[in-house]
Coordinates of C-alpha atoms in Angstrom, one line a residue:
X1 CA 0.0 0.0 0.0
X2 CA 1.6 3.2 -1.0
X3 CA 1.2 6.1 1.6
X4 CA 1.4 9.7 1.7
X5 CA 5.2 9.4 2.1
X6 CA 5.7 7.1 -0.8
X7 CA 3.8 9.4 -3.4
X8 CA 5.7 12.2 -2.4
X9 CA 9.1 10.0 -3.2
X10 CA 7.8 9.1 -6.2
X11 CA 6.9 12.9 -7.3
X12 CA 10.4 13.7 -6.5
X13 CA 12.1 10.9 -8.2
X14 CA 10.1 11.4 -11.3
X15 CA 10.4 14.9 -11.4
X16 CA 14.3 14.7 -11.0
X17 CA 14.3 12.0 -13.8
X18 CA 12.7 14.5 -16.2
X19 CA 15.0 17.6 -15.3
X20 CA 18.0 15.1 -15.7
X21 CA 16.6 14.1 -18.9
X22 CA 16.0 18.0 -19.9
X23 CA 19.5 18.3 -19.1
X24 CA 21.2 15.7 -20.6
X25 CA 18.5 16.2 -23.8
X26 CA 19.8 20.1 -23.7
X27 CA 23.7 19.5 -23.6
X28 CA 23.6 17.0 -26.7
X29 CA 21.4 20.0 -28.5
X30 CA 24.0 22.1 -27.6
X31 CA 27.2 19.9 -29.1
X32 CA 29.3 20.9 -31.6
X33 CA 29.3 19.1 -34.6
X34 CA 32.2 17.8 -34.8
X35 CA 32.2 15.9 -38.4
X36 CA 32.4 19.4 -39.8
X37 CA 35.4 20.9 -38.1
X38 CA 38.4 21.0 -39.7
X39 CA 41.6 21.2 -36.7
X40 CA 44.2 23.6 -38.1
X41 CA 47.6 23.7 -37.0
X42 CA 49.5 27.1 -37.6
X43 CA 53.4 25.9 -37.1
X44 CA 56.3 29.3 -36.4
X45 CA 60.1 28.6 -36.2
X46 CA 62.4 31.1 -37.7
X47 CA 64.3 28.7 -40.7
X48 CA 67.7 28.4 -41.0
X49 CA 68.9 30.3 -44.2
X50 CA 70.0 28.1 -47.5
X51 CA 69.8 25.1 -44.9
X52 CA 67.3 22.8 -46.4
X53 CA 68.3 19.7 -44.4
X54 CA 68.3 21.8 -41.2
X55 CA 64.7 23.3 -41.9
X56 CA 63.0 19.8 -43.0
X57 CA 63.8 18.4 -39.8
X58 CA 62.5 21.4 -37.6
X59 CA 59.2 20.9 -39.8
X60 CA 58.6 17.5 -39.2
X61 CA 59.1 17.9 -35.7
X62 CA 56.5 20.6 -35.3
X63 CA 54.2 18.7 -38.0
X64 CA 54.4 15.7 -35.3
X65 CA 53.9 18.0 -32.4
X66 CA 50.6 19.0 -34.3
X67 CA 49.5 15.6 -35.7
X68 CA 49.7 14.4 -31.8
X69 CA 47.0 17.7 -31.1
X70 CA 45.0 16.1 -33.9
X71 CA 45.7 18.6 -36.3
X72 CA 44.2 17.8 -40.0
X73 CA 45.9 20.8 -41.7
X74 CA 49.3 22.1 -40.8
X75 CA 51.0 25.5 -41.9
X76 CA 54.3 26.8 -42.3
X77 CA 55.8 30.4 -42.6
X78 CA 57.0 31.1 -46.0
X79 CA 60.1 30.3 -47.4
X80 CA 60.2 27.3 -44.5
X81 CA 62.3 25.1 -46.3
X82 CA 64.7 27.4 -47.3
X83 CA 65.2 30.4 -45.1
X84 CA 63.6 32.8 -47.6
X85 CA 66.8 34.3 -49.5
X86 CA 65.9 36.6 -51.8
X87 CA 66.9 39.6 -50.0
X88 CA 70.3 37.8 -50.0
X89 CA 70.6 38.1 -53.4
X90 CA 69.0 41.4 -54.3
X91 CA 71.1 43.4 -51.6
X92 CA 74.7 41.5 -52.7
X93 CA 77.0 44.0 -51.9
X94 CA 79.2 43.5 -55.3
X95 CA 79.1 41.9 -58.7
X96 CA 80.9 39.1 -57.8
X97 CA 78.9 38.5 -54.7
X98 CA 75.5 38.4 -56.5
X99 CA 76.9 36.3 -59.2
X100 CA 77.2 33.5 -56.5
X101 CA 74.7 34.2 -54.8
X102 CA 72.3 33.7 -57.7
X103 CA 74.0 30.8 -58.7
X104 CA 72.8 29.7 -55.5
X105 CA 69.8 30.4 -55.1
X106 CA 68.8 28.8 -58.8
X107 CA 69.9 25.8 -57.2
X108 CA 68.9 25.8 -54.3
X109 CA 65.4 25.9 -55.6
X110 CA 63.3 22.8 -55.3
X111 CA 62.2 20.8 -58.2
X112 CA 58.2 19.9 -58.0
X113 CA 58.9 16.5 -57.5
X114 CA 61.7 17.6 -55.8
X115 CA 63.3 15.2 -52.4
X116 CA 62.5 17.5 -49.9
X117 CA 58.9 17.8 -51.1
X118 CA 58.5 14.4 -51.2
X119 CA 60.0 13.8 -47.7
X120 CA 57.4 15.8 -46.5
X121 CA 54.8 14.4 -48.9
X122 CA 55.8 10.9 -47.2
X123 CA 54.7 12.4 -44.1
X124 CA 51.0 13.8 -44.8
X125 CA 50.9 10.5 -46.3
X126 CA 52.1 8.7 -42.6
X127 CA 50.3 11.2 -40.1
X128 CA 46.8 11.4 -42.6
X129 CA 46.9 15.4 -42.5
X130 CA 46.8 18.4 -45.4
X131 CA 50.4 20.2 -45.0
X132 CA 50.8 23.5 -46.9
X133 CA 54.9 24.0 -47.6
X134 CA 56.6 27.3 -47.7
X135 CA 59.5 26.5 -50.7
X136 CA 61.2 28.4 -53.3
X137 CA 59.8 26.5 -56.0
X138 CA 61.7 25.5 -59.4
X139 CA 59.6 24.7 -62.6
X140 CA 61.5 24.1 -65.3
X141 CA 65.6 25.4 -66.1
X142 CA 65.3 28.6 -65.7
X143 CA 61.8 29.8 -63.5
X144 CA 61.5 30.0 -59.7
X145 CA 58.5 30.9 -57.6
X146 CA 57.9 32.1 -54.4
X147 CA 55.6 29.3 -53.8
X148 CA 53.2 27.0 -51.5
X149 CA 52.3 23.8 -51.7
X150 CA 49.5 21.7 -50.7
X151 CA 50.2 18.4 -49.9
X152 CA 47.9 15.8 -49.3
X153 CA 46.7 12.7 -46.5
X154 CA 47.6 10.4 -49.6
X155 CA 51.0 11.8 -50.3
X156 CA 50.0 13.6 -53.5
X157 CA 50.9 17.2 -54.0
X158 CA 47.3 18.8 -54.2
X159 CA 47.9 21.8 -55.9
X160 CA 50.5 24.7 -55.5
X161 CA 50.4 28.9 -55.5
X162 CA 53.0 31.3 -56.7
X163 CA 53.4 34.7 -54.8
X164 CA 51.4 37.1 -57.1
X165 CA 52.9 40.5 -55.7
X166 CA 56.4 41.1 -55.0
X167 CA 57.6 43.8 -51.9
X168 CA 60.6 44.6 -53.2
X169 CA 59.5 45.1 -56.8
X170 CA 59.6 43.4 -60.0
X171 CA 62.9 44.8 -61.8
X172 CA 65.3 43.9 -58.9
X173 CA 64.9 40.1 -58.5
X174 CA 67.4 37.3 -59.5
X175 CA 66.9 36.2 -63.0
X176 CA 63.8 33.9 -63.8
X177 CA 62.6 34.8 -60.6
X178 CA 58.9 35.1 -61.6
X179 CA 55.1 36.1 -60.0
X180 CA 52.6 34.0 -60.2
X181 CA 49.6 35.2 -61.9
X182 CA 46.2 32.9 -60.3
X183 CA 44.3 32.6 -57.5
X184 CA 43.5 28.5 -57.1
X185 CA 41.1 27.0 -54.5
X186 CA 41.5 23.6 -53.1
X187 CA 39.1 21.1 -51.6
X188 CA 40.5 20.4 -47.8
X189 CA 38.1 18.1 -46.4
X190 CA 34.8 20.1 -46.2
X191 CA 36.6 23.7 -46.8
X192 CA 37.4 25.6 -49.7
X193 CA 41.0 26.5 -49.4
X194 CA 43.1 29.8 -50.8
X195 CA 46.5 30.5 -50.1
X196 CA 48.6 33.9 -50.4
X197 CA 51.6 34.8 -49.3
X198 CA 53.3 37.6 -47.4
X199 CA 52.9 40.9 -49.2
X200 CA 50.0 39.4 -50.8
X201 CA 47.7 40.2 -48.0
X202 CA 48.9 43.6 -48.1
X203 CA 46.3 44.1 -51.2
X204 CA 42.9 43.7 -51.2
X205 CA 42.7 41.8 -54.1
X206 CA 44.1 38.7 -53.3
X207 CA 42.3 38.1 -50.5
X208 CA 38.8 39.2 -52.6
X209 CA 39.6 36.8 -55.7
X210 CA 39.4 33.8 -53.5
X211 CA 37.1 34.9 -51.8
X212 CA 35.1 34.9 -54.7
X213 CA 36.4 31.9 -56.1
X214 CA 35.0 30.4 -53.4
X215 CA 37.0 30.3 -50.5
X216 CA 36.3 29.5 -47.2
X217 CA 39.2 29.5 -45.4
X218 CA 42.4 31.6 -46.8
X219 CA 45.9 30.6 -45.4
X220 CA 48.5 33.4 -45.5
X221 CA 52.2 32.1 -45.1
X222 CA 54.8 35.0 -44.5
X223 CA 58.4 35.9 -43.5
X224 CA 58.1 39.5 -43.2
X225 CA 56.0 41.7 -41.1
X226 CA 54.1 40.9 -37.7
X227 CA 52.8 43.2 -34.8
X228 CA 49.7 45.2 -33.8
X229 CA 49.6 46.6 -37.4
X230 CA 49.2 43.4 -39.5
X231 CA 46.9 41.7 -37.1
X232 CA 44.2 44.3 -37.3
X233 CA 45.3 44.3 -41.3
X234 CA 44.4 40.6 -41.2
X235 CA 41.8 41.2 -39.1
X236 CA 39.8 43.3 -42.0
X237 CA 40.6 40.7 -44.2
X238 CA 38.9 38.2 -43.0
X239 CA 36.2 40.7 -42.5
X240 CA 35.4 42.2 -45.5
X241 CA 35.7 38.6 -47.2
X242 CA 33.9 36.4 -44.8
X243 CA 36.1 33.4 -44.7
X244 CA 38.4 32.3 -42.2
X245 CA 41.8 33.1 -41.7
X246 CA 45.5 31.6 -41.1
X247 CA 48.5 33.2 -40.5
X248 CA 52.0 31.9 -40.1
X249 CA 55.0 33.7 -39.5
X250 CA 58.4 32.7 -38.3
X251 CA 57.5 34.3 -35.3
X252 CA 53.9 34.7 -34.8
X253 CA 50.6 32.6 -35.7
X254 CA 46.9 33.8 -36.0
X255 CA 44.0 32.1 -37.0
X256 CA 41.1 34.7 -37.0
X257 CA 37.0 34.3 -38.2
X258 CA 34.9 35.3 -40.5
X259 CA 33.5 38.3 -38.6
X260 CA 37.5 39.3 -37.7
X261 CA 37.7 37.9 -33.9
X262 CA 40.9 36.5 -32.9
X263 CA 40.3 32.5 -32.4
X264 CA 44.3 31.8 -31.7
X265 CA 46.8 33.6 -31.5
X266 CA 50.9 32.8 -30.6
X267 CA 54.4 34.4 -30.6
X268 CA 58.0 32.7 -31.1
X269 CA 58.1 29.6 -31.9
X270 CA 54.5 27.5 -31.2
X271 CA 52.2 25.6 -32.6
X272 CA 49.0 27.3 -32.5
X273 CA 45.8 25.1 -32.9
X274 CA 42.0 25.9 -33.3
X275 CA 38.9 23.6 -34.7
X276 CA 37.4 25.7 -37.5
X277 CA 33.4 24.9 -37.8
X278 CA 33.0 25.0 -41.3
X279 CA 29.1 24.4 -41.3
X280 CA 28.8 28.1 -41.6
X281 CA 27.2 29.4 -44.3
X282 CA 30.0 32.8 -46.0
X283 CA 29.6 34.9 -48.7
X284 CA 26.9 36.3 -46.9
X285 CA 28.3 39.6 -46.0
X286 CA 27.3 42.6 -47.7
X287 CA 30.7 43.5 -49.0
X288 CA 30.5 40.2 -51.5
X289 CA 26.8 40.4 -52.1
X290 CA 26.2 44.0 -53.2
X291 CA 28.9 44.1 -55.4
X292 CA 29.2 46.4 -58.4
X293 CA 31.8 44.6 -61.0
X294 CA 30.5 46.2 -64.0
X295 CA 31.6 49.7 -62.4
X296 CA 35.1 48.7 -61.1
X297 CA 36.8 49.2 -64.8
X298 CA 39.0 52.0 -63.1
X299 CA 40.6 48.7 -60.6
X300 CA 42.5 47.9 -64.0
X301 CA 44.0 51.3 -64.3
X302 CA 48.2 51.7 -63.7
X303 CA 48.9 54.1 -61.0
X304 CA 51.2 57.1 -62.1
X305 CA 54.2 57.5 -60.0
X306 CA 54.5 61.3 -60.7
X307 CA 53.8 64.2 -58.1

């Protein structure tokens, strides 16, 4: 025979049932969902110059650190693999001395199918992860590139971009050393990847022409220039574009939404790690939808140099 005590137990019981149930039914509503994050790995170590054996090993260390945080996609700064020496060449303090040095730097530059690439290739392949490779690229005798390379969970090189816009100018560079001249974007599991590099972000157009090629997620390898400055610079990039961003420097790593927050940041050397949710819907801003291209003719225009 239930009593007055043993109804009042059982209103309690079942009413803590159904708030744990509540609970427990809000918290799953409230999960993540994880089969549509993408973990990205932003990797900074200052290279050693003309040292390709000595940077390959400080990049698979750090792409191991970040495969061990479960990182699908790993960045490097540009140049990584060979210490970025162009400067090296353009400010040779004699004839003599920029003879060598160009002689050097033609062949220092990796082949496509070159060992270091494939060394690292072997590796995506290994750890199952998307590695994008700073590299001074060769393609042929005489052309090199400024370029990175996406590498693939299978080994395969998945594409590659050449630095479209140069800091130092166009006139001053060793010979064959050569812009790029397209904006590619890459399937990376469920994003649409771009890649541009260094000075590159320091137009708007780069950034834009991914964008609207469809671009999700832009990665910006660079050697020169970090502080206050360029983060709110990549900042607005992100912005105005609506698509995630990556930045990887030597000495500093960002990765930054679409609406401009700050999701990671690092300095010095690091490995700096965020889970992007890619189920986001972009191009939704108004700066991609209410575009005017039929009245941007002037964008084509050379800018004078005189006073």
């Amino acid at each position: 025979m239930f009593t007055y005590q043993h109804t009042c137990l059982l209103r309690a019981t079942l009413t803590l049932t159904l708030l744990f149930t509540s609970a427990n039914l809000s918290w799953a509503d409230d999960t993540p969902d994880l089969s549509n994050t993408l973990r990205v790995a932003s990797i900074s170590f200052v290279p050693t110059k003309w040292d390709k054996d000595a940077n390959v090993m400080q990049i698979e260390k750090y792409i191991h650190d970040a495969a061990r945080q479960g990182a699908r996609l790993v960045v490097t700064p540009e140049g990584a693999l060979d210490g970025y020496v162009v400067n090296e060449v353009i400010h040779a303090k004699s004839l003599q001395s920029k003879a060598e040095l160009t002689l050097r730097f033609q062949q220092l530059a990796e082949p496509v199918e070159g060992p270091y690439i494939q060394r690292i290739a072997k590796l995506a392949n290994e750890l199952d992860l998307f590695v994008i490779l700073g590299v001074l690229l060769r393609e042929g005798p005489d052309t090199t590139f400024n370029t990175t390379v996406l590498l693939g969970p299978k080994g395969e090189m998945v594409g590659r971009y050449h630095k479209t816009h140069f800091h130092q100018g166009y006139d001053v560079n060793p010979p064959g050393y050569t812009p790029g001249d397209k904006y590619p974007v890459f399937d990376v599991d469920s994003s649409k990847l771009g890649m541009m590099i260094c000075f590159d972000r320091q137009l708007p157009e780069p950034a834009r022409a991914l964008a609207l090629g469809g671009a999700n997620l832009i990665v910006c390898p660079s050697y020169g220039g970090t502080g206050d400055w360029n983060t709110r610079m990549m900042q607005v990039r992100a912005y105005e574009n609506d698509v995630y961003l990556i930045f990887t420097h030597p000495k500093q790593g960002l990765i930054i939404a679409p609406d401009g927050q700050i999701l990671a940041e690092s300095t010095g050397d690091a490995v700096t790690l965020y889970d992007l949710d890619l189920s986001r819907p972009t191009r939704r801003r108004q700066s991609i939808r209410l575009r005017r291209p039929g009245i941007y003719s002037e964008l084509n225009r050379e800018v004078s140099t005189e006073p």
